[in-house]
mmCIF file of C-alpha atoms in Angstrom:
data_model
loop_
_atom_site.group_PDB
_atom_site.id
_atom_site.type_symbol
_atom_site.label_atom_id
_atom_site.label_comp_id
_atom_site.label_asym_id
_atom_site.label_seq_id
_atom_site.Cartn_x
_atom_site.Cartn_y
_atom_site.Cartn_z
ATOM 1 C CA UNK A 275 -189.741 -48.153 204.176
ATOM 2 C CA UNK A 276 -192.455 -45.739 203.562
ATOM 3 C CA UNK A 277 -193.088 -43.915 200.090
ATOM 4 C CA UNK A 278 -192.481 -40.436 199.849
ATOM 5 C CA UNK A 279 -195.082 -38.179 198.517
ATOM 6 C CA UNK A 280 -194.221 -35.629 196.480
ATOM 7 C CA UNK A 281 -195.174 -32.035 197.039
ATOM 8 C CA UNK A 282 -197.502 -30.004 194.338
ATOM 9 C CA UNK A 283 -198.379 -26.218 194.087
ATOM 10 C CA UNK A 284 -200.130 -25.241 191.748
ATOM 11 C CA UNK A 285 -198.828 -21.217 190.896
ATOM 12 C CA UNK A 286 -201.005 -18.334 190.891
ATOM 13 C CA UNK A 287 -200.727 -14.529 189.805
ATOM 14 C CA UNK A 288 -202.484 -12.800 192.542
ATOM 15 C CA UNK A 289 -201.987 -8.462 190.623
ATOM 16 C CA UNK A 290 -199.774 -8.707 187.262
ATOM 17 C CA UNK A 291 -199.948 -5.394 187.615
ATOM 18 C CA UNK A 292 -198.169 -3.968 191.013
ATOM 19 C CA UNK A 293 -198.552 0.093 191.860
ATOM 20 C CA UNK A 294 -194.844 0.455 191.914
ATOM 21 C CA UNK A 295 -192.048 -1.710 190.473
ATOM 22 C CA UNK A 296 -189.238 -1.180 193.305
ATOM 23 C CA UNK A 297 -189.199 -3.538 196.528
ATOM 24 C CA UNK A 298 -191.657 -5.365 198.541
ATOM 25 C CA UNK A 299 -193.008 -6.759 201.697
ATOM 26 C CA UNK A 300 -195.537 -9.459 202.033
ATOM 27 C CA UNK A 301 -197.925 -10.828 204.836
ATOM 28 C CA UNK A 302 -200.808 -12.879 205.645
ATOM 29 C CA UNK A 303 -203.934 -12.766 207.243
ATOM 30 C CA UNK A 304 -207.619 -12.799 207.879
ATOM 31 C CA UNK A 305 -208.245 -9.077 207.317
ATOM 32 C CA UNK A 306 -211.701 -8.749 206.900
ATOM 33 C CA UNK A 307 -213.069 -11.662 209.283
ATOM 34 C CA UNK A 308 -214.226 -14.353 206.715
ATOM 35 C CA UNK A 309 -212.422 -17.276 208.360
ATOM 36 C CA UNK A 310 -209.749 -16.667 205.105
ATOM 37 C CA UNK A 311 -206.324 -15.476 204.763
ATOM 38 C CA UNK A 312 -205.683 -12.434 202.803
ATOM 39 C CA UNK A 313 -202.021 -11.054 201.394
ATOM 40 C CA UNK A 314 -201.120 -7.900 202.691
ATOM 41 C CA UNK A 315 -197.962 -5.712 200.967
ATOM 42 C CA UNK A 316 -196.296 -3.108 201.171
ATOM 43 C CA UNK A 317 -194.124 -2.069 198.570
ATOM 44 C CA UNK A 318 -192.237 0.930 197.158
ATOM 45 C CA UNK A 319 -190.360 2.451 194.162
ATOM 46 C CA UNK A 320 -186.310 3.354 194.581
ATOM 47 C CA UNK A 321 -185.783 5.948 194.421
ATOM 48 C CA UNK A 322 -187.873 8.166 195.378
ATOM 49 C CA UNK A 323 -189.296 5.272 198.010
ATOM 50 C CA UNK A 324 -192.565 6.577 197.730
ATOM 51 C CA UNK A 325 -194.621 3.637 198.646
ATOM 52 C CA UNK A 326 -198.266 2.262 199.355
ATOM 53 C CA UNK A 327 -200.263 -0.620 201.459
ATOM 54 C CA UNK A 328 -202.648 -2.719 199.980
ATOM 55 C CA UNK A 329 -204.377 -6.397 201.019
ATOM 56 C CA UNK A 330 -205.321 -8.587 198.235
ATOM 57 C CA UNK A 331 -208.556 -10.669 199.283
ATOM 58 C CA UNK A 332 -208.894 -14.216 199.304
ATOM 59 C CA UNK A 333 -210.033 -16.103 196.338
ATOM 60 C CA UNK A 334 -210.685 -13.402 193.755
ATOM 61 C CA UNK A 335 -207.651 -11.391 194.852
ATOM 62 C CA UNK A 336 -209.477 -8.475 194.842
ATOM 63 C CA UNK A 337 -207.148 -5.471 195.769
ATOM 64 C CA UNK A 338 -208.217 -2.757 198.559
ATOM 65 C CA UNK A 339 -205.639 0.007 198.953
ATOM 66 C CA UNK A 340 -205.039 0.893 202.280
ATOM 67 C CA UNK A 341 -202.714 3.551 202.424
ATOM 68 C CA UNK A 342 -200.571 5.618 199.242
ATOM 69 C CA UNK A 343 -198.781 7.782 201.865
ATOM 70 C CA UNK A 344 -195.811 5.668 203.288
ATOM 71 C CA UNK A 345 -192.407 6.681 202.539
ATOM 72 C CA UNK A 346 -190.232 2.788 202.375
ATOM 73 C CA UNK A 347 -192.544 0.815 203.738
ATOM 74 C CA UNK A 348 -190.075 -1.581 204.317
ATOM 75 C CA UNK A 349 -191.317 -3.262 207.600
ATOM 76 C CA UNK A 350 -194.691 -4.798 208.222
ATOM 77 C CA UNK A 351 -195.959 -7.121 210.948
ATOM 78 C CA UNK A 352 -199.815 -8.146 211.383
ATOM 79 C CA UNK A 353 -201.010 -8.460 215.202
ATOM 80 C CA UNK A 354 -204.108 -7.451 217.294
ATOM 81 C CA UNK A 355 -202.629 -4.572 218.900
ATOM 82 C CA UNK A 356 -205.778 -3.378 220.859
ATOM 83 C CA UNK A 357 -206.939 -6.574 221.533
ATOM 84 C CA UNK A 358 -210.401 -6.468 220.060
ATOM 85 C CA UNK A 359 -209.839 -9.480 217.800
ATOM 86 C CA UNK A 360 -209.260 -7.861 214.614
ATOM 87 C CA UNK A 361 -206.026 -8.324 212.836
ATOM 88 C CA UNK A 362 -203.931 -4.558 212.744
ATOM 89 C CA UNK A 363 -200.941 -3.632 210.504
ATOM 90 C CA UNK A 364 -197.452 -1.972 211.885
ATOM 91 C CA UNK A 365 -195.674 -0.356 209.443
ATOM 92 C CA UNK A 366 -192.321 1.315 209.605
ATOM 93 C CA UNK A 367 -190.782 3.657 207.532
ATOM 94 C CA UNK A 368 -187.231 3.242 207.219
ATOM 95 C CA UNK A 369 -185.828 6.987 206.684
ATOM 96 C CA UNK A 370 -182.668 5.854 204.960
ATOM 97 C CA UNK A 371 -181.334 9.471 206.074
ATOM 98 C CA UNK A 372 -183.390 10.744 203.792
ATOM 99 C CA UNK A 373 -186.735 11.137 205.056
ATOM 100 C CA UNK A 374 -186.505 13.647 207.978
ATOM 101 C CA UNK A 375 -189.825 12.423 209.520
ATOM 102 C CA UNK A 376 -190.201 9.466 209.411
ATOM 103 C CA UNK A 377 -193.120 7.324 210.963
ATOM 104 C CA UNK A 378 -194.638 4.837 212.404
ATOM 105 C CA UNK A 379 -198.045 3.584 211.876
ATOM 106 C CA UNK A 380 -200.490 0.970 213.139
ATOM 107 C CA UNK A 381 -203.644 0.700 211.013
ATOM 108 C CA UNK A 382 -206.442 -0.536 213.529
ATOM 109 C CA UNK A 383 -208.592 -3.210 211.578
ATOM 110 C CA UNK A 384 -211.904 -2.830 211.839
ATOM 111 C CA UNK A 385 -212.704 -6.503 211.115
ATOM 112 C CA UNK A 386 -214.420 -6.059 207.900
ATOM 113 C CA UNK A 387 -211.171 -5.196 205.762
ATOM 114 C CA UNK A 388 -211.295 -1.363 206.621
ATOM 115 C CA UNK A 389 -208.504 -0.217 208.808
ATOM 116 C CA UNK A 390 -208.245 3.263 210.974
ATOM 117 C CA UNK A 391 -205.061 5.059 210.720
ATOM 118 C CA UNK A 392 -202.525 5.944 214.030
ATOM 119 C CA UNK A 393 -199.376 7.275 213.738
ATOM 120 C CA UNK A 394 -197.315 6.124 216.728
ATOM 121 C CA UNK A 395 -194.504 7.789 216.243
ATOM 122 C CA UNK A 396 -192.745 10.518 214.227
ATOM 123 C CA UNK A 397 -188.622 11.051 213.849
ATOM 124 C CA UNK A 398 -187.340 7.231 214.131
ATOM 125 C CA UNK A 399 -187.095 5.906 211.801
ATOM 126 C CA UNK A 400 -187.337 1.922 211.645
ATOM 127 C CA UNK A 401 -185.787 -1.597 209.937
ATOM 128 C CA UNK A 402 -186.423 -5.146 210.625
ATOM 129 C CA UNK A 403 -189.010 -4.387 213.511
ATOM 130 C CA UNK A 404 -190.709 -7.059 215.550
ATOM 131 C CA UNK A 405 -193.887 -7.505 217.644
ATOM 132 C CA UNK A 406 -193.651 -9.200 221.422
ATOM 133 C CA UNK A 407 -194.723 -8.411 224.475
ATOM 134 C CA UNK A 408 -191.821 -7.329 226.548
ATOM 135 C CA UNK A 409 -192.500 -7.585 230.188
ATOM 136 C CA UNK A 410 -195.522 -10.360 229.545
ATOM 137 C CA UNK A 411 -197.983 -7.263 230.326
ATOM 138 C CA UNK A 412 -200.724 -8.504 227.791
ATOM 139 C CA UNK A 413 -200.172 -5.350 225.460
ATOM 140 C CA UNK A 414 -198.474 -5.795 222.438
ATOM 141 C CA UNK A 415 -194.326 -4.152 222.021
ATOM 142 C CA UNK A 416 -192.667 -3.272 219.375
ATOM 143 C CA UNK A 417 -188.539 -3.456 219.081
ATOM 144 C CA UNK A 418 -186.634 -2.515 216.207
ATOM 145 C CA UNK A 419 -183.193 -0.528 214.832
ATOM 146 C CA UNK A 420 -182.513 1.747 212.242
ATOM 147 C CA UNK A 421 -181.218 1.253 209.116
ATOM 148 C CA UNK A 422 -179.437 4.469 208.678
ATOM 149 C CA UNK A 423 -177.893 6.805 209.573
ATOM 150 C CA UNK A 424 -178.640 6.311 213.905
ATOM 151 C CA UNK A 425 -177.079 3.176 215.408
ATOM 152 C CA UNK A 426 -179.109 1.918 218.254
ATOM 153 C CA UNK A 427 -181.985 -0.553 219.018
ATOM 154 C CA UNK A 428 -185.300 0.932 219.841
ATOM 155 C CA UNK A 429 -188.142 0.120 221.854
ATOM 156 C CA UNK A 430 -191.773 1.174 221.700
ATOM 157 C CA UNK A 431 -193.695 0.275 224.904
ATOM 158 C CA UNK A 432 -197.536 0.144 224.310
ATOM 159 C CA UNK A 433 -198.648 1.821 227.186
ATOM 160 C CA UNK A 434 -202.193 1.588 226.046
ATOM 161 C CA UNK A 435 -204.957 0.414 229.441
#
């Protein structure tokens, strides 16, 4: 019979002091190239679900604001969307019937924790949205549904070269 080891974590407080104190999404990764994860979230306040992005960076937890504009940020994902090996950032905004415009955006990293803005899309509004690549084409796909008030599954086909 072998021993088990038990598990330690040691718990940290990465910001005590959040920019809004409604609902949040968290992710991981290397955003500025140092060979180190980073936390990403995105996080808003409900109502009004005015929201913002920020990455935290690994080990002082230093926070960078990326973006105060998004309205329910509720769906991020983390991929290299142009494929220049730099981590990006999808976010969705999930309209909740509310928002008449909502958007999608894909902040291009630039490698060094700075990130260029595109909007994608504008009018669909998204919830629970995930990355593949549909058709194995190389380019990265995004598929996702609405939370309200449409009913149907969407698809966003990166048509980029």
């Amino acid at each position: 019979m072998t021993k088990e080891k038990r598990l330690r974590f040691e718990h940290t407080v990465i910001d005590d002091k959040t920019l809004t104190t409604g609902n949040s999404v968290c992710l991981v990764a290397d955003v500025n190239g140092n060979g180190f994860v980073d936390v990403i979230v995105g996080s808003y306040t409900s109502p009004p679900e005015e929201g913002y992005l920020v990455w935290y960076e690994y080990s002082d937890w230093k926070m960078h604001i990326i973006t105060d504009e998004p309205f329910n940020p509720h769906i991020l994902a983390v991929a290299d969307f142009n494929n220049d090996g730099h981590m990006d950032i999808f976010v969705g905004e999930m309209g909740l019937g509310r928002h008449l415009n909502p958007r999608l955006f894909i902040y291009l990293g630039n490698g060094d924790g700075s990130f260029d803005e595109q909007i994608i899309d504008r009018g669909n509004p998204t919830h629970e949205a995930k990355i593949t690549d549909i058709g194995n084409t190389g380019a990265l796909d995004i598929v996702g549904k609405p939370f309200k008030p449409k009913t149907q599954v969407d698809l966003w086909k990166n048509m980029t070269g």
